[in-house]
Short mmCIF file of C-alpha atoms in Angstrom, two decimals:
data_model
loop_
_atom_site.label_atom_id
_atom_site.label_comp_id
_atom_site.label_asym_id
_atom_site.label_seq_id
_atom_site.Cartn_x
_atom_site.Cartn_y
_atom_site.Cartn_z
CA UNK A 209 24.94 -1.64 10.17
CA UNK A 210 21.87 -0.87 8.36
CA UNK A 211 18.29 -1.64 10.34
CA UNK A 212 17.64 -4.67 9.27
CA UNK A 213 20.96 -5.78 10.42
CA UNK A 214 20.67 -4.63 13.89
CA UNK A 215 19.97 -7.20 16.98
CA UNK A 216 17.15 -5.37 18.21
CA UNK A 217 15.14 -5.14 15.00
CA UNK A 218 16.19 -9.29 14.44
CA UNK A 219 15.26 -9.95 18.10
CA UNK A 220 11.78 -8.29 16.90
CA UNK A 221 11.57 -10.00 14.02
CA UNK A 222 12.11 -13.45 15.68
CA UNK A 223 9.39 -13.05 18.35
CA UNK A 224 6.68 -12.25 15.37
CA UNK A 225 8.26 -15.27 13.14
CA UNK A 226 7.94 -17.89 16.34
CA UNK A 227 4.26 -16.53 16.66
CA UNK A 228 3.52 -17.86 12.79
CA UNK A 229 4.59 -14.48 11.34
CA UNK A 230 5.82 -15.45 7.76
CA UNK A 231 6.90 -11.76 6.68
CA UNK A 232 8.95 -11.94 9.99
CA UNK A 233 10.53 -14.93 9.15
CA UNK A 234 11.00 -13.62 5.36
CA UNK A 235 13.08 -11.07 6.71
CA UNK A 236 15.41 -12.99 8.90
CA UNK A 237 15.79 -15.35 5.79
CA UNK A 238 17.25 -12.41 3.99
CA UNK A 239 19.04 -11.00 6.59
CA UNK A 240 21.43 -14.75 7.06
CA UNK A 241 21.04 -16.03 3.83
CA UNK A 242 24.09 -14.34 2.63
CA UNK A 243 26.10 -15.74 5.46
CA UNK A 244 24.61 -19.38 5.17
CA UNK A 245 24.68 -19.28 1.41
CA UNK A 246 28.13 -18.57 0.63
CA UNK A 247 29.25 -20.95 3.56
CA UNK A 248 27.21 -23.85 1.92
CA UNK A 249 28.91 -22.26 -1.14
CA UNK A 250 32.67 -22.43 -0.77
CA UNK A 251 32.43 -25.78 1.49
CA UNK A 252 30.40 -27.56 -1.54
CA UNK A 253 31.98 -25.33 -4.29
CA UNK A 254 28.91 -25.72 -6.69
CA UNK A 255 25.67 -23.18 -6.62
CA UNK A 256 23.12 -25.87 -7.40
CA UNK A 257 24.88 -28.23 -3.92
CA UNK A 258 24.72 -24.63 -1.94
CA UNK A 259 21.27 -23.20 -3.01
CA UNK A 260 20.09 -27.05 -1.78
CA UNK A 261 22.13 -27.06 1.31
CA UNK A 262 20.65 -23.51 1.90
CA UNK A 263 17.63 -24.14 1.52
CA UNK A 264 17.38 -27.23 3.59
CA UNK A 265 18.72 -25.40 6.47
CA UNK A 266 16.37 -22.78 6.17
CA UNK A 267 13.21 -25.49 5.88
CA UNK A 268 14.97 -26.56 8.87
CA UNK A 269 14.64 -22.95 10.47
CA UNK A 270 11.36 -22.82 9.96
CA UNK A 271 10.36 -26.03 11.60
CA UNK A 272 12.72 -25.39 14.76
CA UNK A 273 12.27 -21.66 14.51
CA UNK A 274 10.16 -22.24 17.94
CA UNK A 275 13.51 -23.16 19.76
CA UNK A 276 15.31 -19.74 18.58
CA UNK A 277 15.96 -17.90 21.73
CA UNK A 278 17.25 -14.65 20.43
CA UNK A 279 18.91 -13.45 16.95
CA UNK A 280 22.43 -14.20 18.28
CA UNK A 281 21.33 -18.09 18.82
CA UNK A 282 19.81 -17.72 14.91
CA UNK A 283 23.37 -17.01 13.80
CA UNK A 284 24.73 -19.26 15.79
CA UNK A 285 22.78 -22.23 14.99
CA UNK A 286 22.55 -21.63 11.18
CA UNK A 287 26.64 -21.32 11.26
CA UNK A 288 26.14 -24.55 13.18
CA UNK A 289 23.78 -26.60 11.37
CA UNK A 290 25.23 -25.39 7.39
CA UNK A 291 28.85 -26.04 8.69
CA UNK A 292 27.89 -29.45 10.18
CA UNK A 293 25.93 -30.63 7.20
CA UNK A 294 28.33 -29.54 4.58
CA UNK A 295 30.92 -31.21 6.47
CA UNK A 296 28.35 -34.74 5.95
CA UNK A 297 27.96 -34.33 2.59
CA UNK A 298 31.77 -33.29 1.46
CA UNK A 299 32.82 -36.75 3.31
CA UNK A 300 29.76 -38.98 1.96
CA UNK A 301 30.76 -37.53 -1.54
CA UNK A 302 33.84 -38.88 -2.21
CA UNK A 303 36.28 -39.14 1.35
CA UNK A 304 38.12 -35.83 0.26
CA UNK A 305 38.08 -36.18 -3.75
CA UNK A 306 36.46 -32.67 -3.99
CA UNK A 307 34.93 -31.28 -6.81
CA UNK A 308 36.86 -28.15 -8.25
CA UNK A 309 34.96 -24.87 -7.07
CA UNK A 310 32.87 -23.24 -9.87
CA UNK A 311 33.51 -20.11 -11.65
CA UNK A 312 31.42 -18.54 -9.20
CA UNK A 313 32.73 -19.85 -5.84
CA UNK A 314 35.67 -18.52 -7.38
CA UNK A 315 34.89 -15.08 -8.17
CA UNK A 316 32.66 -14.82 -5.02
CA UNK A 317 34.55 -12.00 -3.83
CA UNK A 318 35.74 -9.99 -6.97
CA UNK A 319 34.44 -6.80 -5.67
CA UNK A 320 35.11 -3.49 -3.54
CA UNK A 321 38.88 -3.59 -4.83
CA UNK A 322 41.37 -6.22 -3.89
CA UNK A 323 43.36 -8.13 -6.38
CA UNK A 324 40.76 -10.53 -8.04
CA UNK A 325 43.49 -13.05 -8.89
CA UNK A 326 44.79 -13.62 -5.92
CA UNK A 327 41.33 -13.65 -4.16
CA UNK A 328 40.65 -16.68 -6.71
CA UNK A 329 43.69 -18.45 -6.09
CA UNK A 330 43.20 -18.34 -2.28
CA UNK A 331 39.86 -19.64 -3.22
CA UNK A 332 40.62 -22.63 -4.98
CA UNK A 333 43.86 -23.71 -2.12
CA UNK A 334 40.86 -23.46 -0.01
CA UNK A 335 38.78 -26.09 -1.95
CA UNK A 336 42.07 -28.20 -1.33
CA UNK A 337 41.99 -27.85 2.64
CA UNK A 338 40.17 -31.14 4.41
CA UNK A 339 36.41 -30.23 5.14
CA UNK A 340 37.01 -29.80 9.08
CA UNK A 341 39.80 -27.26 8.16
CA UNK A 342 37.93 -25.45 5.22
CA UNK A 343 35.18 -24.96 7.36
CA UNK A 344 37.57 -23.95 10.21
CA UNK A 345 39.00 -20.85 8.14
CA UNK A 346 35.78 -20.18 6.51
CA UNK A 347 34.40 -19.38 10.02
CA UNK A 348 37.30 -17.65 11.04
CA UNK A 349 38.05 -15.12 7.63
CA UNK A 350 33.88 -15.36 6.49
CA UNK A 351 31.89 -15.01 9.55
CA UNK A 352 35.07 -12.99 11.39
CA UNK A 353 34.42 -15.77 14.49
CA UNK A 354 37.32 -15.73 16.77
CA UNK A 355 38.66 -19.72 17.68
CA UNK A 356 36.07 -19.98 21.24
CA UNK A 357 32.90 -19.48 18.74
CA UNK A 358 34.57 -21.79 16.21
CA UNK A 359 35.00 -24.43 18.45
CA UNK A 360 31.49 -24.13 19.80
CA UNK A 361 30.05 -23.97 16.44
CA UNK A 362 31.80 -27.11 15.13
CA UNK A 363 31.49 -28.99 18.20
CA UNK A 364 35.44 -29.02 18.23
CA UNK A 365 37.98 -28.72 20.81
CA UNK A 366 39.62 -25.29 21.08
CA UNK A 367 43.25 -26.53 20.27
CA UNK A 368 41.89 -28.84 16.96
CA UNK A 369 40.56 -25.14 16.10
CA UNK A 370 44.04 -23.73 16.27
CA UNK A 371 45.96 -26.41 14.86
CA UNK A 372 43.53 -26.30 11.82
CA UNK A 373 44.20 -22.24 11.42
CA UNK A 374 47.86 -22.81 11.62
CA UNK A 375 48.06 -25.43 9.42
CA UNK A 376 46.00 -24.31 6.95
CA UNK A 377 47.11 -20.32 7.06
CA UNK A 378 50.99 -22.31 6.35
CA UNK A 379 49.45 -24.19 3.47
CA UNK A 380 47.91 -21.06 1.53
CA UNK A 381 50.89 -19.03 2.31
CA UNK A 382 53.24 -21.37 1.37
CA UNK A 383 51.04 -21.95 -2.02
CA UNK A 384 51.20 -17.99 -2.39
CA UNK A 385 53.66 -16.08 -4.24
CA UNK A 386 54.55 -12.79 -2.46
CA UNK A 387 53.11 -13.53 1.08
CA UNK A 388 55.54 -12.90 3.74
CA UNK A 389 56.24 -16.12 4.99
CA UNK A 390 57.61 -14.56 8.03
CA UNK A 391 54.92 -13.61 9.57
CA UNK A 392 53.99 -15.72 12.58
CA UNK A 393 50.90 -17.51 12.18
CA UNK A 394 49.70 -17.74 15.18
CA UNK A 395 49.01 -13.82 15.60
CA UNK A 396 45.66 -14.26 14.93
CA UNK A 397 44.77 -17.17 17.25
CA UNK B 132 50.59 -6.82 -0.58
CA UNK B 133 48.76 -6.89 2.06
CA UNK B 134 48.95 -9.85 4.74
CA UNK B 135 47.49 -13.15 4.32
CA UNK B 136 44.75 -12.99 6.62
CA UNK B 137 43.43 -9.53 5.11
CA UNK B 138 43.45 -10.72 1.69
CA UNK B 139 41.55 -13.98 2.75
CA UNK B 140 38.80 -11.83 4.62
CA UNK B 141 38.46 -9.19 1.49
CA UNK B 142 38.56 -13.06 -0.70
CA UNK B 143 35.82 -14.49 1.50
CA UNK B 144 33.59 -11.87 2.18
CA UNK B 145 29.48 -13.61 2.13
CA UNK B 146 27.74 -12.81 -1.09
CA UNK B 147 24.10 -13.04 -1.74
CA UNK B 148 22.66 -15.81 -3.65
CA UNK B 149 20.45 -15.75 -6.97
CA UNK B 150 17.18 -13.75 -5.94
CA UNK B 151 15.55 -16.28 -7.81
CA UNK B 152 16.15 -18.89 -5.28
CA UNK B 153 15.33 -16.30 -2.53
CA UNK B 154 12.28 -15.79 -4.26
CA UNK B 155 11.64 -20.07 -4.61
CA UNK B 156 12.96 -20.44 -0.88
CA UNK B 157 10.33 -17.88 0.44
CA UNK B 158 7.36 -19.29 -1.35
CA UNK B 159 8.00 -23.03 0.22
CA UNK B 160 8.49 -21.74 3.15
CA UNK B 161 4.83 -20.03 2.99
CA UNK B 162 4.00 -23.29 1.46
CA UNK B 163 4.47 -25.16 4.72
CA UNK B 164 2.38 -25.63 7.56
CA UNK B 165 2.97 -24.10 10.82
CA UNK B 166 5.59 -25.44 12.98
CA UNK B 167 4.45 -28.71 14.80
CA UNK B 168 5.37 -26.71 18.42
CA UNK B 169 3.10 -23.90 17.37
CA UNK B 170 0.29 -25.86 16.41
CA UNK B 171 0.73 -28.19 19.35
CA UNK B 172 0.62 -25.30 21.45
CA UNK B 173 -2.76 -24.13 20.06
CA UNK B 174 -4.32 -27.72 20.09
CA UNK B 175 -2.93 -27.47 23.30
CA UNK B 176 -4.32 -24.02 24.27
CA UNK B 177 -7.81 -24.79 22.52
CA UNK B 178 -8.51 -27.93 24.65
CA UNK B 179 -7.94 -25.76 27.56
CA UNK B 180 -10.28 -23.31 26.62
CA UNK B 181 -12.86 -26.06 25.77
CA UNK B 182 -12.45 -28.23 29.26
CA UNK B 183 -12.78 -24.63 31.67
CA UNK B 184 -15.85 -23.80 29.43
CA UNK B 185 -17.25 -27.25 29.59
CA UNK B 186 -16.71 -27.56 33.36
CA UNK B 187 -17.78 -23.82 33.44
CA UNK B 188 -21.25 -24.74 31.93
CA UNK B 189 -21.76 -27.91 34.09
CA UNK B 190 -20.82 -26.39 37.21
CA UNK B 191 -23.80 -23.99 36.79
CA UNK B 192 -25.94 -26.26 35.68
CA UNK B 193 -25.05 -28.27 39.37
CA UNK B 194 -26.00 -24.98 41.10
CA UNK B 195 -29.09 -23.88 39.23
CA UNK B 196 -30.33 -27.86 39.68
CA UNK B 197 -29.71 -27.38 43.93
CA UNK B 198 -31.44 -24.81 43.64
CA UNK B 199 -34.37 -26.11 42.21
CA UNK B 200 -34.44 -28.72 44.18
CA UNK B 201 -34.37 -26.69 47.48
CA UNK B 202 -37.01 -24.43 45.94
CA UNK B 203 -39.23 -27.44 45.49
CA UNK B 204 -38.51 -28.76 48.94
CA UNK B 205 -39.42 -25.13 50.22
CA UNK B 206 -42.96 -25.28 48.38
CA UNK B 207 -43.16 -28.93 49.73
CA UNK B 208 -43.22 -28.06 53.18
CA UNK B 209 -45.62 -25.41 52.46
CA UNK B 210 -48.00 -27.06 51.33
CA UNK B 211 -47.87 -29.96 54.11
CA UNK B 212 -48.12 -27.05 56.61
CA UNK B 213 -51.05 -25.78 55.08
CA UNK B 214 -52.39 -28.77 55.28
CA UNK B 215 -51.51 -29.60 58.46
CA UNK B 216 -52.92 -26.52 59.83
CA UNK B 217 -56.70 -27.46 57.36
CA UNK B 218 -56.62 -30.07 59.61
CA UNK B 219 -56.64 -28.41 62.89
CA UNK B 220 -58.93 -26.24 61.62
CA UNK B 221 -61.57 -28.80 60.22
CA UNK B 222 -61.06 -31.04 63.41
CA UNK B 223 -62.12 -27.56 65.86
CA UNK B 224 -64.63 -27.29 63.71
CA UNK B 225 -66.36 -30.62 63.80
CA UNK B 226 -65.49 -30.97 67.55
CA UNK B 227 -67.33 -27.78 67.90
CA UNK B 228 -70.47 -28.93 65.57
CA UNK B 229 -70.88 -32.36 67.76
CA UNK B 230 -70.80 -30.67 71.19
CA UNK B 231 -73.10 -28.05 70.01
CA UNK B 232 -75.10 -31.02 68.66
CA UNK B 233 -75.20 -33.03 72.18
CA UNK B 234 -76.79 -29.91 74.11
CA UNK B 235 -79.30 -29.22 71.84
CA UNK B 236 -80.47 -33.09 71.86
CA UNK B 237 -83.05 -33.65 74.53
CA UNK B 238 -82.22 -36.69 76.88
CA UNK B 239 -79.07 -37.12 75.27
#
Protein backbone atom coordinates (compact mmCIF):
# COMPACT_ATOMS: atom_id res chain seq x y z
CA UNK A 1 0.00 0.00 0.00
CA UNK A 2 1.87 2.97 -1.02
CA UNK A 3 1.29 6.41 1.24
CA UNK A 4 -1.10 7.87 -0.48
CA UNK A 5 -3.14 4.82 -0.22
CA UNK A 6 -3.04 4.48 3.44
CA UNK A 7 -6.21 5.45 5.80
CA UNK A 8 -4.30 7.62 7.92
CA UNK A 9 -2.74 9.83 5.26
CA UNK A 10 -6.66 9.86 3.45
CA UNK A 11 -8.17 10.55 6.90
CA UNK A 12 -5.57 13.63 6.77
CA UNK A 13 -6.27 14.53 3.61
CA UNK A 14 -10.09 14.67 4.18
CA UNK A 15 -9.96 16.94 7.27
CA UNK A 16 -7.79 19.66 5.09
CA UNK A 17 -10.27 19.08 1.91
CA UNK A 18 -13.60 19.70 4.31
CA UNK A 19 -11.68 22.89 5.58
CA UNK A 20 -11.64 24.31 1.67
CA UNK A 21 -8.27 22.61 1.01
CA UNK A 22 -8.36 22.01 -2.84
CA UNK A 23 -4.81 20.20 -3.07
CA UNK A 24 -6.37 17.93 -0.30
CA UNK A 25 -9.22 17.20 -2.15
CA UNK A 26 -6.97 16.81 -5.49
CA UNK A 27 -5.41 14.06 -3.87
CA UNK A 28 -8.32 12.04 -2.68
CA UNK A 29 -9.67 12.55 -6.31
CA UNK A 30 -6.69 10.61 -7.48
CA UNK A 31 -6.50 8.29 -4.93
CA UNK A 32 -10.62 6.83 -5.88
CA UNK A 33 -10.78 7.83 -9.22
CA UNK A 34 -9.46 4.60 -10.41
CA UNK A 35 -12.00 2.71 -8.41
CA UNK A 36 -15.02 5.05 -9.42
CA UNK A 37 -13.83 5.33 -12.97
CA UNK A 38 -13.63 1.90 -14.09
CA UNK A 39 -16.94 1.10 -12.12
CA UNK A 40 -18.75 3.92 -14.12
CA UNK A 41 -16.70 2.20 -16.88
CA UNK A 42 -17.72 -1.42 -17.18
CA UNK A 43 -21.48 -0.62 -15.90
CA UNK A 44 -21.84 2.07 -18.91
CA UNK A 45 -19.26 0.29 -21.19
CA UNK A 46 -18.30 3.58 -23.08
CA UNK A 47 -15.30 6.09 -21.81
CA UNK A 48 -17.06 9.28 -22.84
CA UNK A 49 -20.65 7.80 -20.45
CA UNK A 50 -17.84 6.90 -17.58
CA UNK A 51 -15.50 9.99 -17.66
CA UNK A 52 -19.22 11.94 -17.33
CA UNK A 53 -20.56 9.66 -14.73
CA UNK A 54 -17.12 10.19 -12.98
CA UNK A 55 -16.99 13.29 -13.01
CA UNK A 56 -20.44 14.06 -11.83
CA UNK A 57 -19.85 12.04 -8.82
CA UNK A 58 -16.84 13.72 -8.03
CA UNK A 59 -18.66 17.45 -8.51
CA UNK A 60 -20.89 15.70 -6.25
CA UNK A 61 -17.93 15.01 -3.70
CA UNK A 62 -17.00 18.19 -3.62
CA UNK A 63 -20.28 19.76 -2.76
CA UNK A 64 -21.09 17.02 0.03
CA UNK A 65 -17.45 16.59 0.86
CA UNK A 66 -18.58 18.42 4.31
CA UNK A 67 -20.65 15.23 5.24
CA UNK A 68 -17.46 12.79 4.75
CA UNK A 69 -16.81 11.42 8.12
CA UNK A 70 -13.64 9.52 7.54
CA UNK A 71 -11.82 7.97 4.28
CA UNK A 72 -13.62 4.62 4.77
CA UNK A 73 -17.20 6.56 4.42
CA UNK A 74 -15.39 8.32 1.06
CA UNK A 75 -15.11 4.83 -0.38
CA UNK A 76 -18.08 3.85 0.69
CA UNK A 77 -20.22 6.53 -0.55
CA UNK A 78 -18.49 6.98 -3.97
CA UNK A 79 -19.04 2.94 -4.47
CA UNK A 80 -22.53 4.01 -3.43
CA UNK A 81 -23.43 6.95 -5.31
CA UNK A 82 -21.42 5.67 -9.01
CA UNK A 83 -23.14 2.19 -8.54
CA UNK A 84 -26.57 3.78 -7.87
CA UNK A 85 -26.39 6.25 -10.70
CA UNK A 86 -25.08 3.93 -13.29
CA UNK A 87 -27.72 1.64 -12.36
CA UNK A 88 -30.35 5.02 -13.37
CA UNK A 89 -28.89 5.63 -16.39
CA UNK A 90 -28.35 1.81 -17.81
CA UNK A 91 -32.34 1.44 -17.14
CA UNK A 92 -33.41 5.07 -18.52
CA UNK A 93 -31.22 4.10 -21.62
CA UNK A 94 -32.90 1.51 -23.12
CA UNK A 95 -34.69 -1.14 -20.20
CA UNK A 96 -31.64 -3.60 -20.66
CA UNK A 97 -30.77 -3.08 -24.55
CA UNK A 98 -27.10 -2.32 -23.58
CA UNK A 99 -24.65 -0.90 -25.65
CA UNK A 100 -21.69 -3.37 -26.50
CA UNK A 101 -18.60 -2.43 -24.20
CA UNK A 102 -15.83 -0.52 -26.08
CA UNK A 103 -12.51 -1.71 -27.04
CA UNK A 104 -11.35 -0.31 -23.96
CA UNK A 105 -13.83 -1.59 -21.33
CA UNK A 106 -12.72 -4.60 -22.92
CA UNK A 107 -9.12 -4.59 -22.62
CA UNK A 108 -9.36 -2.81 -19.20
CA UNK A 109 -7.46 -5.43 -17.63
CA UNK A 110 -4.89 -6.75 -20.26
CA UNK A 111 -2.03 -6.38 -17.98
CA UNK A 112 0.29 -8.02 -15.17
CA UNK A 113 -0.17 -11.51 -17.04
CA UNK A 114 -3.41 -13.38 -17.26
CA UNK A 115 -4.85 -14.61 -20.45
CA UNK A 116 -6.08 -11.36 -22.25
CA UNK A 117 -8.73 -13.31 -24.17
CA UNK A 118 -10.40 -14.72 -21.71
CA UNK A 119 -10.26 -11.55 -19.49
CA UNK A 120 -12.20 -9.92 -22.60
CA UNK A 121 -14.64 -12.49 -22.98
CA UNK A 122 -15.57 -12.42 -19.25
CA UNK A 123 -15.83 -8.79 -19.94
CA UNK A 124 -18.26 -8.64 -22.53
CA UNK A 125 -20.76 -11.80 -20.63
CA UNK A 126 -20.55 -9.17 -18.07
CA UNK A 127 -22.02 -6.34 -20.28
CA UNK A 128 -24.83 -9.07 -20.78
CA UNK A 129 -25.66 -9.47 -16.91
CA UNK A 130 -28.90 -7.10 -15.80
CA UNK A 131 -27.51 -3.76 -14.26
CA UNK A 132 -28.39 -4.84 -10.49
CA UNK A 133 -26.31 -8.05 -11.16
CA UNK A 134 -23.37 -6.37 -13.15
CA UNK A 135 -22.99 -4.05 -10.55
CA UNK A 136 -23.38 -6.88 -7.96
CA UNK A 137 -20.15 -8.80 -9.33
CA UNK A 138 -18.40 -5.69 -10.17
CA UNK A 139 -18.41 -4.89 -6.41
CA UNK A 140 -17.68 -8.20 -5.45
CA UNK A 141 -14.46 -9.19 -8.14
CA UNK A 142 -13.51 -5.00 -8.60
CA UNK A 143 -13.70 -3.46 -5.29
CA UNK A 144 -12.99 -7.19 -3.51
CA UNK A 145 -16.37 -6.21 -1.20
CA UNK A 146 -17.59 -9.26 0.50
CA UNK A 147 -21.85 -9.68 0.09
CA UNK A 148 -22.64 -7.47 3.82
CA UNK A 149 -20.79 -4.28 2.10
CA UNK A 150 -22.54 -5.10 -1.19
CA UNK A 151 -25.75 -5.10 0.17
CA UNK A 152 -25.16 -1.91 2.09
CA UNK A 153 -23.74 -0.23 -0.81
CA UNK A 154 -26.63 -1.04 -3.19
CA UNK A 155 -29.23 -0.59 -0.72
CA UNK A 156 -30.06 -4.41 -1.34
CA UNK A 157 -31.05 -7.19 0.77
CA UNK A 158 -28.26 -9.62 1.68
CA UNK A 159 -29.90 -12.75 -0.02
CA UNK A 160 -30.80 -10.56 -3.54
CA UNK A 161 -26.83 -10.07 -3.17
CA UNK A 162 -26.26 -13.78 -3.19
CA UNK A 163 -28.73 -14.86 -5.56
CA UNK A 164 -27.24 -12.24 -8.03
CA UNK A 165 -23.47 -13.81 -7.44
CA UNK A 166 -24.79 -17.23 -7.99
CA UNK A 167 -26.63 -16.59 -10.82
CA UNK A 168 -24.44 -14.62 -12.53
CA UNK A 169 -20.97 -16.66 -11.54
CA UNK A 170 -23.39 -19.86 -13.38
CA UNK A 171 -23.99 -17.63 -16.36
CA UNK A 172 -20.18 -16.70 -17.12
CA UNK A 173 -19.11 -20.14 -16.33
CA UNK A 174 -21.49 -21.76 -18.23
CA UNK A 175 -20.59 -19.16 -21.24
CA UNK A 176 -16.81 -20.22 -20.56
CA UNK A 177 -14.97 -22.87 -22.22
CA UNK A 178 -12.60 -24.69 -19.79
CA UNK A 179 -14.05 -23.48 -16.39
CA UNK A 180 -14.74 -26.24 -14.09
CA UNK A 181 -18.26 -26.27 -13.88
CA UNK A 182 -17.97 -28.27 -10.80
CA UNK A 183 -17.00 -26.05 -8.65
CA UNK A 184 -19.68 -24.94 -6.19
CA UNK A 185 -20.61 -21.49 -6.54
CA UNK A 186 -21.48 -20.57 -3.56
CA UNK A 187 -17.80 -20.88 -2.00
CA UNK A 188 -17.34 -17.47 -2.21
CA UNK A 189 -20.57 -16.15 -0.64
CA UNK B 1 -6.79 -22.48 -15.78
CA UNK B 2 -7.27 -20.95 -12.99
CA UNK B 3 -10.87 -20.69 -11.26
CA UNK B 4 -13.53 -18.46 -12.30
CA UNK B 5 -13.52 -16.08 -9.62
CA UNK B 6 -9.58 -15.48 -9.92
CA UNK B 7 -9.67 -14.87 -13.49
CA UNK B 8 -12.65 -12.36 -13.04
CA UNK B 9 -10.65 -10.40 -10.25
CA UNK B 10 -7.19 -10.39 -12.46
CA UNK B 11 -10.18 -9.36 -15.59
CA UNK B 12 -11.62 -6.59 -13.43
CA UNK B 13 -8.92 -5.12 -11.73
CA UNK B 14 -9.71 -0.73 -11.56
CA UNK B 15 -7.66 1.08 -14.12
CA UNK B 16 -6.95 4.72 -14.21
CA UNK B 17 -8.69 6.95 -16.53
CA UNK B 18 -7.20 9.40 -19.30
CA UNK B 19 -4.99 11.99 -17.26
CA UNK B 20 -6.47 14.35 -19.45
CA UNK B 21 -9.78 14.14 -17.84
CA UNK B 22 -8.01 14.04 -14.41
CA UNK B 23 -6.41 17.03 -15.41
CA UNK B 24 -10.18 18.71 -16.77
CA UNK B 25 -11.89 17.15 -13.55
CA UNK B 26 -9.36 18.96 -11.19
CA UNK B 27 -9.55 22.34 -12.78
CA UNK B 28 -13.64 22.45 -12.38
CA UNK B 29 -13.40 21.38 -9.34
CA UNK B 30 -11.02 24.53 -8.43
CA UNK B 31 -13.45 26.26 -10.62
CA UNK B 32 -16.26 25.93 -8.10
CA UNK B 33 -17.12 27.78 -5.19
CA UNK B 34 -16.77 26.52 -1.78
CA UNK B 35 -19.18 24.09 -0.51
CA UNK B 36 -22.55 25.80 0.54
CA UNK B 37 -21.94 24.07 4.36
CA UNK B 38 -18.55 25.70 4.48
CA UNK B 39 -19.53 28.98 3.50
CA UNK B 40 -22.66 28.82 5.61
CA UNK B 41 -20.56 28.02 8.38
CA UNK B 42 -18.38 31.15 7.93
CA UNK B 43 -21.44 33.51 7.26
CA UNK B 44 -22.43 31.79 10.14
CA UNK B 45 -19.22 32.21 12.21
CA UNK B 46 -18.71 35.94 10.91
CA UNK B 47 -22.14 37.16 12.21
CA UNK B 48 -21.09 35.80 15.47
CA UNK B 49 -18.06 37.57 15.60
CA UNK B 50 -19.86 40.80 14.49
CA UNK B 51 -23.00 40.58 17.15
CA UNK B 52 -20.28 39.80 20.46
CA UNK B 53 -18.23 42.79 19.05
CA UNK B 54 -21.22 44.95 18.51
CA UNK B 55 -22.74 44.12 21.92
CA UNK B 56 -19.05 44.26 23.17
CA UNK B 57 -18.77 47.98 22.06
CA UNK B 58 -22.27 49.01 23.35
CA UNK B 59 -21.95 47.44 26.56
CA UNK B 60 -18.99 49.79 27.29
CA UNK B 61 -20.36 52.50 25.97
CA UNK B 62 -23.50 51.76 28.80
CA UNK B 63 -20.75 51.72 31.47
CA UNK B 64 -18.56 54.63 30.50
CA UNK B 65 -22.15 56.74 30.07
CA UNK B 66 -23.09 55.59 34.13
CA UNK B 67 -20.25 56.68 34.83
CA UNK B 68 -20.46 59.96 33.60
CA UNK B 69 -23.47 60.46 34.79
CA UNK B 70 -22.57 59.58 38.45
CA UNK B 71 -19.47 61.75 38.02
CA UNK B 72 -21.70 64.65 37.16
CA UNK B 73 -24.10 63.93 39.96
CA UNK B 74 -20.90 63.82 42.29
CA UNK B 75 -19.79 67.46 41.08
CA UNK B 76 -23.56 68.39 41.42
CA UNK B 77 -23.75 67.89 44.95
CA UNK B 78 -20.59 69.65 45.36
CA UNK B 79 -21.32 72.46 44.23
CA UNK B 80 -24.87 72.75 46.08
CA UNK B 81 -22.85 72.05 49.27
CA UNK B 82 -20.63 74.73 48.63
CA UNK B 83 -23.21 76.72 48.24
CA UNK B 84 -25.10 75.75 50.91
CA UNK B 85 -22.35 76.25 53.25
CA UNK B 86 -21.74 80.36 51.27
CA UNK B 87 -24.85 80.69 52.70
CA UNK B 88 -24.27 79.98 56.26
CA UNK B 89 -21.41 81.81 56.00
CA UNK B 90 -22.86 85.10 54.43
CA UNK B 91 -25.99 84.83 56.78
CA UNK B 92 -23.26 84.78 60.20
CA UNK B 93 -21.87 87.35 58.64
CA UNK B 94 -24.66 89.81 58.13
CA UNK B 95 -26.27 88.68 61.45
CA UNK B 96 -23.03 89.67 62.93
CA UNK B 97 -22.78 93.21 60.93
CA UNK B 98 -26.55 94.20 62.16
CA UNK B 99 -26.00 93.38 65.85
CA UNK B 100 -22.74 95.10 65.81
CA UNK B 101 -24.72 97.87 64.06
CA UNK B 102 -27.62 98.10 66.89
CA UNK B 103 -24.95 98.69 69.81
CA UNK B 104 -23.14 101.18 68.25
CA UNK B 105 -26.52 103.23 67.43
CA UNK B 106 -27.32 105.60 70.23
CA UNK B 107 -31.02 105.28 71.52
CA UNK B 108 -31.58 102.51 69.36
Amino acid sequence: MSNAEEPAFLDAQLKKARLGDRAALAVLVRAHQHSVYSLALRMLGTRELAEDLAQDVFMQLNAKIASIESSQHLAFWLRKVTSHRAIDQLRQRSRLQTAPLEEEALSLSVVDGGDPLLHRHLSNLLSQLTPPARAVVLLRYQEDLDPVDIARTLDMPINTVKSHLKRSLDMLRSNTPGTDLTQRTGDSL
Amino acid sequence: MKDLESQLRAALRPAAPREAFTKTLLAQISLTRQPRTTLRRTAWLTASLAATLLLAVGARQHVQDLRNRESGLEARRQVIEALRMTSQKLDLAYEAVKNQSASETPGA
